[in-house]
mmCIF file with all atom_site columns, C-alpha atoms in Angstrom:
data_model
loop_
_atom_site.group_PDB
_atom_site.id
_atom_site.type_symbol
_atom_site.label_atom_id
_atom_site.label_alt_id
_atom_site.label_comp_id
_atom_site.label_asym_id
_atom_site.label_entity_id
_atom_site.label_seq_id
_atom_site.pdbx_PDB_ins_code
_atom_site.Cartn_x
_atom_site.Cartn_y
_atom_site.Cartn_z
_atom_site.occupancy
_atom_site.B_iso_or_equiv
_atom_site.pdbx_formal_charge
_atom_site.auth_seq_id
_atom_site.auth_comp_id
_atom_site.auth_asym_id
_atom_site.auth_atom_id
_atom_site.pdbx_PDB_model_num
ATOM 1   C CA . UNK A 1 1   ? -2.308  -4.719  -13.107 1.00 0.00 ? 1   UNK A CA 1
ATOM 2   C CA . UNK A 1 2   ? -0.221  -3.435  -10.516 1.00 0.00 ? 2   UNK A CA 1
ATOM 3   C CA . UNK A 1 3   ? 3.182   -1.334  -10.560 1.00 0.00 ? 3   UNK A CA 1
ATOM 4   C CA . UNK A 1 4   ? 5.884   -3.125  -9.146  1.00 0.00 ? 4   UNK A CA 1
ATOM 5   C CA . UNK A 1 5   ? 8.633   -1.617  -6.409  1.00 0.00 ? 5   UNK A CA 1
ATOM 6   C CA . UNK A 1 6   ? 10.524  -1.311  -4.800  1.00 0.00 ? 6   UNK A CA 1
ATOM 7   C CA . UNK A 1 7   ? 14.111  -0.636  -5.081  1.00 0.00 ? 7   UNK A CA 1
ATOM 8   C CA . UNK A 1 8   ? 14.377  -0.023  -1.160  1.00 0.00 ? 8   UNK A CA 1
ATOM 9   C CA . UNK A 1 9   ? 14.559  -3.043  1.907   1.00 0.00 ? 9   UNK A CA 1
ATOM 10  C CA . UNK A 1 10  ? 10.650  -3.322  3.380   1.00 0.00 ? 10  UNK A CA 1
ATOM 11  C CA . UNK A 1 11  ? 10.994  -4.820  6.491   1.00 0.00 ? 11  UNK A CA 1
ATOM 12  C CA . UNK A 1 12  ? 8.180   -5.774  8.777   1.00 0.00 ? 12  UNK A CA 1
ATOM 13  C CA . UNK A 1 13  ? 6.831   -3.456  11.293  1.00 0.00 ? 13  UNK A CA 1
ATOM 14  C CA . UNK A 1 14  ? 8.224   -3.269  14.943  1.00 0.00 ? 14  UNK A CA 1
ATOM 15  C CA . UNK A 1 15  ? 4.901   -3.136  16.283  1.00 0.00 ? 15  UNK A CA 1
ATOM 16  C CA . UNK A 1 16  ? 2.472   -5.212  15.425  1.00 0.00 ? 16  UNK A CA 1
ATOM 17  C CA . UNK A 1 17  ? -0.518  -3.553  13.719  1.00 0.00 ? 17  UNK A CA 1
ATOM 18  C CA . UNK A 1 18  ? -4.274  -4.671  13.569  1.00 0.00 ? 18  UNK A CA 1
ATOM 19  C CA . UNK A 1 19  ? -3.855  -7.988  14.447  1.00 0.00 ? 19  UNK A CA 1
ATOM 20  C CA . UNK A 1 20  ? -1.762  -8.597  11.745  1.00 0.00 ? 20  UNK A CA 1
ATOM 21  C CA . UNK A 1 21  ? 2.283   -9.590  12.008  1.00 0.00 ? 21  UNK A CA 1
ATOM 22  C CA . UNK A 1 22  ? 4.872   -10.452 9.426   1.00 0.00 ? 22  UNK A CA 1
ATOM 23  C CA . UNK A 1 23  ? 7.056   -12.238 11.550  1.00 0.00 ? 23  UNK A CA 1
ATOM 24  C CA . UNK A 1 24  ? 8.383   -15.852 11.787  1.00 0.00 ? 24  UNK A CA 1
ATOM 25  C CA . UNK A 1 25  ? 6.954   -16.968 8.452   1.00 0.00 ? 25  UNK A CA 1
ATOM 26  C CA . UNK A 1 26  ? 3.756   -15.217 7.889   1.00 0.00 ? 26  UNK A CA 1
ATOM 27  C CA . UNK A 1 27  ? 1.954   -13.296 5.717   1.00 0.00 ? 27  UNK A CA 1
ATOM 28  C CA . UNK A 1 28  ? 1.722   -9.352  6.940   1.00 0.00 ? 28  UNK A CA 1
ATOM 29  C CA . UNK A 1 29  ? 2.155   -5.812  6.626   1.00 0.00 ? 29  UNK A CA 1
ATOM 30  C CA . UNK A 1 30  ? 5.719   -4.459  5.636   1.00 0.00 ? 30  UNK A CA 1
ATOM 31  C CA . UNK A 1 31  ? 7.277   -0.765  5.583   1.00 0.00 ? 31  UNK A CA 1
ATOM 32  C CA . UNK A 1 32  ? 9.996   0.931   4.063   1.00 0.00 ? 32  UNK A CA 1
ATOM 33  C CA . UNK A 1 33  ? 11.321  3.454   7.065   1.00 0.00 ? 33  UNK A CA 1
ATOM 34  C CA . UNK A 1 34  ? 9.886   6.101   4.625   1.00 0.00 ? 34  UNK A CA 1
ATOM 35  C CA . UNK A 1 35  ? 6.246   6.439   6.109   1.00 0.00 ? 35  UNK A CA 1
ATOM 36  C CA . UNK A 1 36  ? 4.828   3.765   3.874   1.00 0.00 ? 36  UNK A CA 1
ATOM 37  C CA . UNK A 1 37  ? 3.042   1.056   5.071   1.00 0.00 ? 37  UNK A CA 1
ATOM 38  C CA . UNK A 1 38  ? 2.769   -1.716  2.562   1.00 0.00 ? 38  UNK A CA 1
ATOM 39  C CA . UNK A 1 39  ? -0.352  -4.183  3.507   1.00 0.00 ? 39  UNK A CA 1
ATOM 40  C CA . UNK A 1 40  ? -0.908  -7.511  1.517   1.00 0.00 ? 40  UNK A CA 1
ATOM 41  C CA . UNK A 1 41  ? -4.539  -8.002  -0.390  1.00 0.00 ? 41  UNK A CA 1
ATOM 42  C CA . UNK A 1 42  ? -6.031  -10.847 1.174   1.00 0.00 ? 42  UNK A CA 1
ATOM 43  C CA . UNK A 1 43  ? -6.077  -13.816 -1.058  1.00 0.00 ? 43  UNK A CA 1
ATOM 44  C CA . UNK A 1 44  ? -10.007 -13.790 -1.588  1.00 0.00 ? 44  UNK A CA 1
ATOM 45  C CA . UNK A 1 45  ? -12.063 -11.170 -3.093  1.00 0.00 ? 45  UNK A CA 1
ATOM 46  C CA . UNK A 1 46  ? -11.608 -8.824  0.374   1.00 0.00 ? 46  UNK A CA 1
ATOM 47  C CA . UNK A 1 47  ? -8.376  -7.582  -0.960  1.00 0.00 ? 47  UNK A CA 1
ATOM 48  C CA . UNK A 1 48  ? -9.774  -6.064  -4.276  1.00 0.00 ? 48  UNK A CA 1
ATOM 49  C CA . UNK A 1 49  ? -12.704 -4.792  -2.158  1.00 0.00 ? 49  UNK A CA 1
ATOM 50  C CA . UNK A 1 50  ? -10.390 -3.495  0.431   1.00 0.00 ? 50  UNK A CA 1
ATOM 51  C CA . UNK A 1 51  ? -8.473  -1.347  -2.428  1.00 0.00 ? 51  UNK A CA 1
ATOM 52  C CA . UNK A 1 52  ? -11.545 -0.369  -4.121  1.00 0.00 ? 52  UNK A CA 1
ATOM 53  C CA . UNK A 1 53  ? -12.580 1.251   -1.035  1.00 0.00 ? 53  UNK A CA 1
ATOM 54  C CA . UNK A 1 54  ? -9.495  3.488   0.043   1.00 0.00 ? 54  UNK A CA 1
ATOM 55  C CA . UNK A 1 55  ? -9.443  4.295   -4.116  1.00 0.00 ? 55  UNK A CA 1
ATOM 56  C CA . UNK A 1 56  ? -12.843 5.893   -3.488  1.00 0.00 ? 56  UNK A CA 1
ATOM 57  C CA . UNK A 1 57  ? -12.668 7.333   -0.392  1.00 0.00 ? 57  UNK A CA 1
ATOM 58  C CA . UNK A 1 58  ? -9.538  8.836   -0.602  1.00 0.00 ? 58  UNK A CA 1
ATOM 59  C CA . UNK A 1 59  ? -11.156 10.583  -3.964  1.00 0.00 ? 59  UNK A CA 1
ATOM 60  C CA . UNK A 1 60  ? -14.441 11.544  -2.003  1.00 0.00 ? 60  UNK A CA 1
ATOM 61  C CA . UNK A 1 61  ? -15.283 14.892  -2.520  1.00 0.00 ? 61  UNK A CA 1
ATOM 62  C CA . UNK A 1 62  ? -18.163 14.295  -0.816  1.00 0.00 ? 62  UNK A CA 1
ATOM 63  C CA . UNK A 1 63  ? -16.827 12.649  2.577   1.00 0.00 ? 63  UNK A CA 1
ATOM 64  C CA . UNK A 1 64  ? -15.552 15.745  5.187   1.00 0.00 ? 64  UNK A CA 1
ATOM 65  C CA . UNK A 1 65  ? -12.129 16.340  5.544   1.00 0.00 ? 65  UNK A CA 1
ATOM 66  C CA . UNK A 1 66  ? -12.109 16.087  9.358   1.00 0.00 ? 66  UNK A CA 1
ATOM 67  C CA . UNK A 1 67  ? -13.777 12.009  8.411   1.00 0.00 ? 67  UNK A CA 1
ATOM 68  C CA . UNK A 1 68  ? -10.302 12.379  5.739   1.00 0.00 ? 68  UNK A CA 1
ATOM 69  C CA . UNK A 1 69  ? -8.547  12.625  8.726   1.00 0.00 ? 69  UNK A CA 1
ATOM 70  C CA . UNK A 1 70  ? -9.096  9.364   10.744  1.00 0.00 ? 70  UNK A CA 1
ATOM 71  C CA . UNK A 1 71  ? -7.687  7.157   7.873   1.00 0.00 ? 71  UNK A CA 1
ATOM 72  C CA . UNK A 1 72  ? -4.384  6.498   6.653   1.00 0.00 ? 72  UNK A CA 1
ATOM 73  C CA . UNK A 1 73  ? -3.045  8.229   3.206   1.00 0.00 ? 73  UNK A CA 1
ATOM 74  C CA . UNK A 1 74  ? -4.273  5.842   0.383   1.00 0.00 ? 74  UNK A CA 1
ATOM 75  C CA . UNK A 1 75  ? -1.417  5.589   -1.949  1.00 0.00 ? 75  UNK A CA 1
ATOM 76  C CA . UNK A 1 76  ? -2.123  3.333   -4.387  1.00 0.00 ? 76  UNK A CA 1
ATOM 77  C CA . UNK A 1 77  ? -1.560  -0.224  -4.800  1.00 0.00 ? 77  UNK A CA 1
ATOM 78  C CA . UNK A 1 78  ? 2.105   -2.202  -5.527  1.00 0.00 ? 78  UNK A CA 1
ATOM 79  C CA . UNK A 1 79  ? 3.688   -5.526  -6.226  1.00 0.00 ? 79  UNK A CA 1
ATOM 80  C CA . UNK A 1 80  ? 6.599   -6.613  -3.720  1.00 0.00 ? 80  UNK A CA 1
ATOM 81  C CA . UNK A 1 81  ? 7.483   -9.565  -2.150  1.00 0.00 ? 81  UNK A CA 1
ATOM 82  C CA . UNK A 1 82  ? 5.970   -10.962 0.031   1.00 0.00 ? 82  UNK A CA 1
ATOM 83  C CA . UNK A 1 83  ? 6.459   -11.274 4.278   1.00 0.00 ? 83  UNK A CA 1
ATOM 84  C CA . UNK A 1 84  ? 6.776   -14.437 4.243   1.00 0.00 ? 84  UNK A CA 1
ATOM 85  C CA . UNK A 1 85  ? 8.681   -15.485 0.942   1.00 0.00 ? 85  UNK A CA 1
ATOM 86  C CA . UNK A 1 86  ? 5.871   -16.679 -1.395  1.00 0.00 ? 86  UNK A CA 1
ATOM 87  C CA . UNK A 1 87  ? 6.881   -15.071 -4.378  1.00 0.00 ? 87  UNK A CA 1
ATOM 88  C CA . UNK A 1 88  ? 5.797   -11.206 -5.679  1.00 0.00 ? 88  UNK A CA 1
ATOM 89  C CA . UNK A 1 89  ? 1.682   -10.386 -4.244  1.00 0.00 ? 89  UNK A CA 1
ATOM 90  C CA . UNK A 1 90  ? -0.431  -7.173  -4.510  1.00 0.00 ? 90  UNK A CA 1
ATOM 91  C CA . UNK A 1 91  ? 0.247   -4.677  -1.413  1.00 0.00 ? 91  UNK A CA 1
ATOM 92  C CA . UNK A 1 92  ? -2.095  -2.100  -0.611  1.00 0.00 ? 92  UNK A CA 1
ATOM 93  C CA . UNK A 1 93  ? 0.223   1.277   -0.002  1.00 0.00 ? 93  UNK A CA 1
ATOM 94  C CA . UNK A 1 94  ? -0.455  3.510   2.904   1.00 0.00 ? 94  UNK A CA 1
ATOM 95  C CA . UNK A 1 95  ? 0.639   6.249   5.279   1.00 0.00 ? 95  UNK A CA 1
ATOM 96  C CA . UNK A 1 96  ? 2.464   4.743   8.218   1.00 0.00 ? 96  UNK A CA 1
ATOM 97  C CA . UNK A 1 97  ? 0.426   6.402   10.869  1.00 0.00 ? 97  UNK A CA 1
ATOM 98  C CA . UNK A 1 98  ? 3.599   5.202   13.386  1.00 0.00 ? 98  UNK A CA 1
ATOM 99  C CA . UNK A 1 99  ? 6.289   6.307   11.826  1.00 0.00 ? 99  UNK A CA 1
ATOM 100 C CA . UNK A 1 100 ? 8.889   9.147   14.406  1.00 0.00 ? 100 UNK A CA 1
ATOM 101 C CA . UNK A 1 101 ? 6.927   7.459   17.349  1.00 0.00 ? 101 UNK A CA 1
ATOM 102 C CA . UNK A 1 102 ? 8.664   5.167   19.779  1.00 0.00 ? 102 UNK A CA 1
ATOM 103 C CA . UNK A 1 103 ? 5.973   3.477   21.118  1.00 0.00 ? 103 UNK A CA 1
ATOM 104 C CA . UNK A 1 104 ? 3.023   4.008   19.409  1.00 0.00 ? 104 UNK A CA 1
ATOM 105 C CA . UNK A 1 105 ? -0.740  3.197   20.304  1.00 0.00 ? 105 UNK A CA 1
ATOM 106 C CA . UNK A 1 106 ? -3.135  2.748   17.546  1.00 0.00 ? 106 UNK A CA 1
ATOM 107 C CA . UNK A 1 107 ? -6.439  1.517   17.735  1.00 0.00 ? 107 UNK A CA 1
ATOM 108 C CA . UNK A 1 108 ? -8.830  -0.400  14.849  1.00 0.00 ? 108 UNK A CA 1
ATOM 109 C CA . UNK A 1 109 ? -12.190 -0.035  15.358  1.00 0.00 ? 109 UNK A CA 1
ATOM 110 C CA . UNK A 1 110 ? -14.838 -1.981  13.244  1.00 0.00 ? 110 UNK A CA 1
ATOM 111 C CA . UNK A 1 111 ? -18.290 -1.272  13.366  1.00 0.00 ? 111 UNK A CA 1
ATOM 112 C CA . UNK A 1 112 ? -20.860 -3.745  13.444  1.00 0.00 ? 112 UNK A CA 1
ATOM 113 C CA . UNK A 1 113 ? -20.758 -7.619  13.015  1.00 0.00 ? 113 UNK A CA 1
ATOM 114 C CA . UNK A 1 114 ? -20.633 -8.130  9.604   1.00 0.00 ? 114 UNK A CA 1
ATOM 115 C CA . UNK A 1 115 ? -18.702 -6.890  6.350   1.00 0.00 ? 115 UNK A CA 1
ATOM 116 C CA . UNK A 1 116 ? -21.447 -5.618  3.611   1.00 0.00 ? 116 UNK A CA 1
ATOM 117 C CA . UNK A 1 117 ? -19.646 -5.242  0.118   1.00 0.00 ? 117 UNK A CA 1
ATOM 118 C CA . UNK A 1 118 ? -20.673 -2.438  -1.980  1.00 0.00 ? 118 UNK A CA 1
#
């Protein structure tokens, strides 16, 4: 299924990113201090999607590099426990975008209204 990690400490984030926060009990992103960024599938089908999609893009010949460069490093997909103690859960593994700065601004943009699955 997926490979498990990780012998390092993943903490969560000190900023909060997208919306999403691992703090005081919840479900969210964590990191390792070595510029990965280790986001949980969500619990549904999105998740799968989710990692389906970086998979391909990230493989995308066809996609131009300077579209490449607006999205975080795809770098697989791991096992680790989860934020908020519920036992091992599939992570999607990315570049942290934030890692040297010391206050970071990011922005997530979504186009459109509605999510349409491949």
């Amino acid at each position: 299924m997926y490979p498990l990690c990780c012998s390092k400490k993943l903490k969560a984030p000190e900023h909060q990113v997208a919306g999403h926060s691992a703090k005081e009990g919840r479900l969210g992103p964590l990191v390792d201090g070595e510029g990965r960024f280790f986001k949980p599938f969500q619990r549904d089908f999105r998740g799968k999607n989710e990692a389906r999609f970086y998979e391909f893009f990230s493989s995308n010949k066809n996609a131009p590099n300077h579209i490449h460069g607006y999205f975080p490093a795809y770098q697989g997909t791991q096992v680790v426990e989860a934020s908020n103690g519920s036992g091992k859960l599939p992570h999607i593994v990315l570049e942290d975008v934030v890692t040297g700065y010391l206050k970071p601004s990011i922005m997530d943009i979504k186009i459109g209204a509605r999510t349409w699955y491949p």
